[in-house]
Coordinates of C-alpha atoms in Angstrom, one line a residue:
M1 CA 24.9 132.2 48.9
S2 CA 28.3 133.8 49.2
F3 CA 29.2 137.0 50.8
E4 CA 32.1 139.3 49.7
P5 CA 34.1 140.7 52.6
S6 CA 33.5 144.4 53.2
R7 CA 36.1 147.0 52.5
Q8 CA 36.5 147.4 56.3
Q9 CA 37.1 143.7 56.7
K10 CA 39.6 143.6 53.9
A11 CA 41.5 146.6 55.4
S12 CA 41.5 144.8 58.8
V13 CA 43.0 141.6 57.3
H14 CA 45.6 143.6 55.5
A15 CA 46.6 145.5 58.6
G16 CA 46.8 142.3 60.5
Q17 CA 49.1 140.8 57.8
Q18 CA 51.3 143.9 57.9
M19 CA 51.6 143.7 61.7
N20 CA 52.5 140.0 61.6
S21 CA 55.1 140.7 58.9
A22 CA 56.6 143.5 61.0
V23 CA 56.8 141.3 64.1
L24 CA 58.4 138.5 62.1
K25 CA 61.0 140.9 60.7
E26 CA 61.8 142.3 64.2
N27 CA 62.1 138.7 65.6
K28 CA 64.3 137.7 62.7
E29 CA 66.7 140.5 63.4
L30 CA 66.8 139.6 67.1
L31 CA 67.4 135.9 66.2
R32 CA 70.2 137.0 63.7
K33 CA 72.0 138.7 66.6
Q34 CA 71.5 135.8 68.9
I35 CA 72.8 133.3 66.3
A36 CA 75.8 135.5 65.5
A37 CA 76.7 135.7 69.3
M38 CA 76.3 131.9 69.6
V39 CA 78.5 131.1 66.6
E40 CA 81.1 133.6 67.7
G41 CA 81.2 132.2 71.2
L42 CA 81.4 128.6 70.1
T43 CA 84.1 129.2 67.4
K44 CA 86.2 131.6 69.4
P45 CA 88.3 129.0 71.2
Y46 CA 89.5 127.8 67.7
T47 CA 92.3 129.3 65.6
P48 CA 93.0 128.9 61.9
I49 CA 96.3 127.2 62.7
S50 CA 94.9 124.7 65.2
T51 CA 91.9 124.0 63.0
K52 CA 94.0 123.4 59.9
R53 CA 96.3 121.0 61.8
R54 CA 93.3 119.1 63.2
M55 CA 91.8 118.7 59.8
R56 CA 95.1 117.6 58.2
D57 CA 95.4 115.0 60.9
L58 CA 91.8 113.9 60.3
I59 CA 92.4 113.5 56.6
E60 CA 95.7 111.7 57.2
K61 CA 94.1 109.3 59.6
K62 CA 91.3 108.6 57.0
R63 CA 93.9 107.9 54.3
L64 CA 95.9 105.5 56.5
S65 CA 92.7 103.6 57.4
T66 CA 92.1 102.7 53.7
T67 CA 94.1 100.5 51.3
S68 CA 93.3 102.0 48.0
K69 CA 92.3 105.4 46.4
Q70 CA 88.8 103.9 45.6
Q71 CA 88.3 102.8 49.1
Y72 CA 89.5 106.1 50.4
K73 CA 86.9 107.9 48.2
D74 CA 84.1 105.6 49.2
S75 CA 85.0 106.1 52.9
L76 CA 84.9 109.9 52.4
I77 CA 81.5 109.7 50.7
K78 CA 80.0 107.6 53.4
N79 CA 81.2 110.0 56.1
I80 CA 79.9 113.0 54.2
I81 CA 76.4 111.4 53.8
F82 CA 76.4 110.4 57.5
Y83 CA 77.3 113.9 58.6
K84 CA 74.6 115.5 56.4
E85 CA 71.9 113.2 57.6
V86 CA 72.9 113.8 61.3
Q87 CA 72.9 117.6 60.6
K88 CA 69.3 117.5 59.4
E89 CA 68.3 115.9 62.7
I90 CA 70.5 118.2 64.8
S91 CA 69.1 121.3 63.1
T92 CA 65.6 120.2 64.0
L93 CA 66.8 119.5 67.6
I94 CA 68.2 123.0 67.7
I95 CA 64.8 124.5 66.9
V96 CA 63.2 122.3 69.6
L97 CA 65.8 123.6 72.1
M98 CA 65.2 127.2 71.1
N99 CA 61.5 126.8 71.9
Q100 CA 61.5 124.5 74.9
N101 CA 64.2 122.9 77.1
R102 CA 63.2 119.2 77.2
F103 CA 66.7 118.3 78.5
L104 CA 67.3 119.7 82.0
H105 CA 70.7 118.0 82.2
P106 CA 73.5 117.9 79.6
A107 CA 73.8 114.1 80.0
K108 CA 70.2 113.6 78.8
L109 CA 70.9 115.8 75.8
D110 CA 74.1 113.9 75.1
G111 CA 72.2 110.6 75.2
H112 CA 69.6 111.9 72.8
I113 CA 72.2 113.0 70.3
I114 CA 73.9 109.6 70.5
Q115 CA 70.5 108.0 69.8
I116 CA 70.2 110.2 66.7
Q117 CA 73.7 109.2 65.5
D118 CA 72.9 105.5 66.1
K119 CA 69.6 105.7 64.2
I120 CA 71.4 107.3 61.2
K121 CA 74.1 104.5 61.3
L122 CA 71.3 101.9 61.1
E123 CA 69.8 103.7 58.1
M124 CA 73.1 104.3 56.3
D125 CA 72.5 101.7 53.5
E126 CA 69.3 103.5 52.6
H127 CA 71.0 106.9 52.7
I128 CA 74.0 105.7 50.6
K129 CA 71.7 104.3 47.9
R130 CA 69.8 107.6 47.7
H131 CA 72.9 109.9 47.5
Y132 CA 75.8 107.8 46.2
D133 CA 75.2 108.5 42.5
Y134 CA 75.3 112.3 43.1
Y135 CA 78.7 112.0 44.7
Y136 CA 80.0 109.5 42.1
E137 CA 79.1 111.8 39.2
R138 CA 80.5 114.9 41.0
Y139 CA 83.8 113.5 42.4
M140 CA 84.5 109.9 41.4
T141 CA 84.9 110.1 37.7
N142 CA 88.2 111.9 37.8
D143 CA 91.3 111.9 40.1
E144 CA 90.9 115.7 40.8
G145 CA 87.5 114.9 42.5
I146 CA 89.3 113.7 45.5
N147 CA 90.1 117.3 46.5
G148 CA 86.5 118.2 46.4
L149 CA 85.6 115.1 48.5
E150 CA 88.2 116.0 51.1
R151 CA 86.9 119.6 51.3
E152 CA 83.3 118.4 51.8
Y153 CA 84.5 115.9 54.4
I154 CA 86.3 118.7 56.3
D155 CA 83.4 121.2 56.0
H156 CA 80.8 118.7 57.3
S157 CA 83.0 117.2 60.0
L158 CA 83.5 120.7 61.5
L159 CA 79.9 121.8 60.9
N160 CA 78.6 118.6 62.5
S161 CA 80.7 119.2 65.6
W162 CA 79.7 122.9 65.9
L163 CA 76.0 122.1 65.4
I164 CA 76.2 119.6 68.3
D165 CA 78.0 122.3 70.4
S166 CA 75.1 124.6 69.6
C167 CA 72.7 122.1 71.2
F168 CA 74.6 122.3 74.5
Y169 CA 74.8 126.0 74.2
L170 CA 71.0 126.3 73.9
Q171 CA 70.4 123.8 76.6
K172 CA 72.4 126.0 78.9
H173 CA 71.3 129.4 77.8
G174 CA 67.6 128.9 77.6
K175 CA 65.0 129.2 74.9
W176 CA 64.7 132.0 72.4
G177 CA 61.4 131.3 70.9
V178 CA 61.2 130.8 67.1
E179 CA 58.0 131.2 65.1
Q180 CA 57.2 128.3 62.8
E181 CA 57.5 130.7 59.8
L182 CA 61.2 131.3 60.7
E183 CA 62.3 127.8 61.5
N184 CA 63.8 127.0 58.1
W185 CA 65.4 130.4 58.0
V186 CA 67.0 129.8 61.4
K187 CA 68.4 126.5 60.3
E188 CA 69.9 128.1 57.1
E189 CA 71.3 131.1 59.0
I190 CA 73.1 128.9 61.6
E191 CA 74.6 126.7 58.9
K192 CA 75.6 129.7 56.7
K193 CA 77.4 131.4 59.6
Y194 CA 79.3 128.2 60.6
L195 CA 80.3 127.5 57.0
R196 CA 81.6 131.1 56.7
E197 CA 83.7 130.5 59.8
I198 CA 85.0 127.2 58.4
A199 CA 85.9 129.0 55.1
N200 CA 87.8 131.7 57.1
F201 CA 89.6 129.1 59.3
I202 CA 90.5 126.6 56.6
Y203 CA 90.6 128.3 53.2
Y204 CA 91.7 131.9 53.7

């Protein structure tokens, strides 16, 4: 035998859903402000001139460390894949730090991040197999593609650095509290704001 919920029960459920939605919206706006303040604080010491110079030096060093255009492209692709895989792990760590401070000392957090990087390095053959074709089709089939590779390399080099800086910022400034429903949004919002800063610094 099945029982249909009463009109009163349906109304109560609907009211609860509306309240939960309102709370999430309010929390999202608060998190948006906190994320903006964090990104602004961590990128403030940089300037477009110093950032462009740093990235030019990075690219030049990468070029000089390879012996052919093909090797240079391969090296860029491997670095991009490495950065992206690390960023996935660091983004998850950021959520952890927003909800609970498991690392009471920066040295412990630093050690954990090094472990993440070391783990990704050990898995790189697998990651390259999974992603190489995408980059080959997008960038390797023509000489112009090298510009796109360099841009991705620059973007993810800076993003990787700033995401790691975010971990230490959160370790120092305490937990914010992030509902599970907002975790993916928080990851996307942080990345979006940093990429906007990178665009302003490097390309405008």
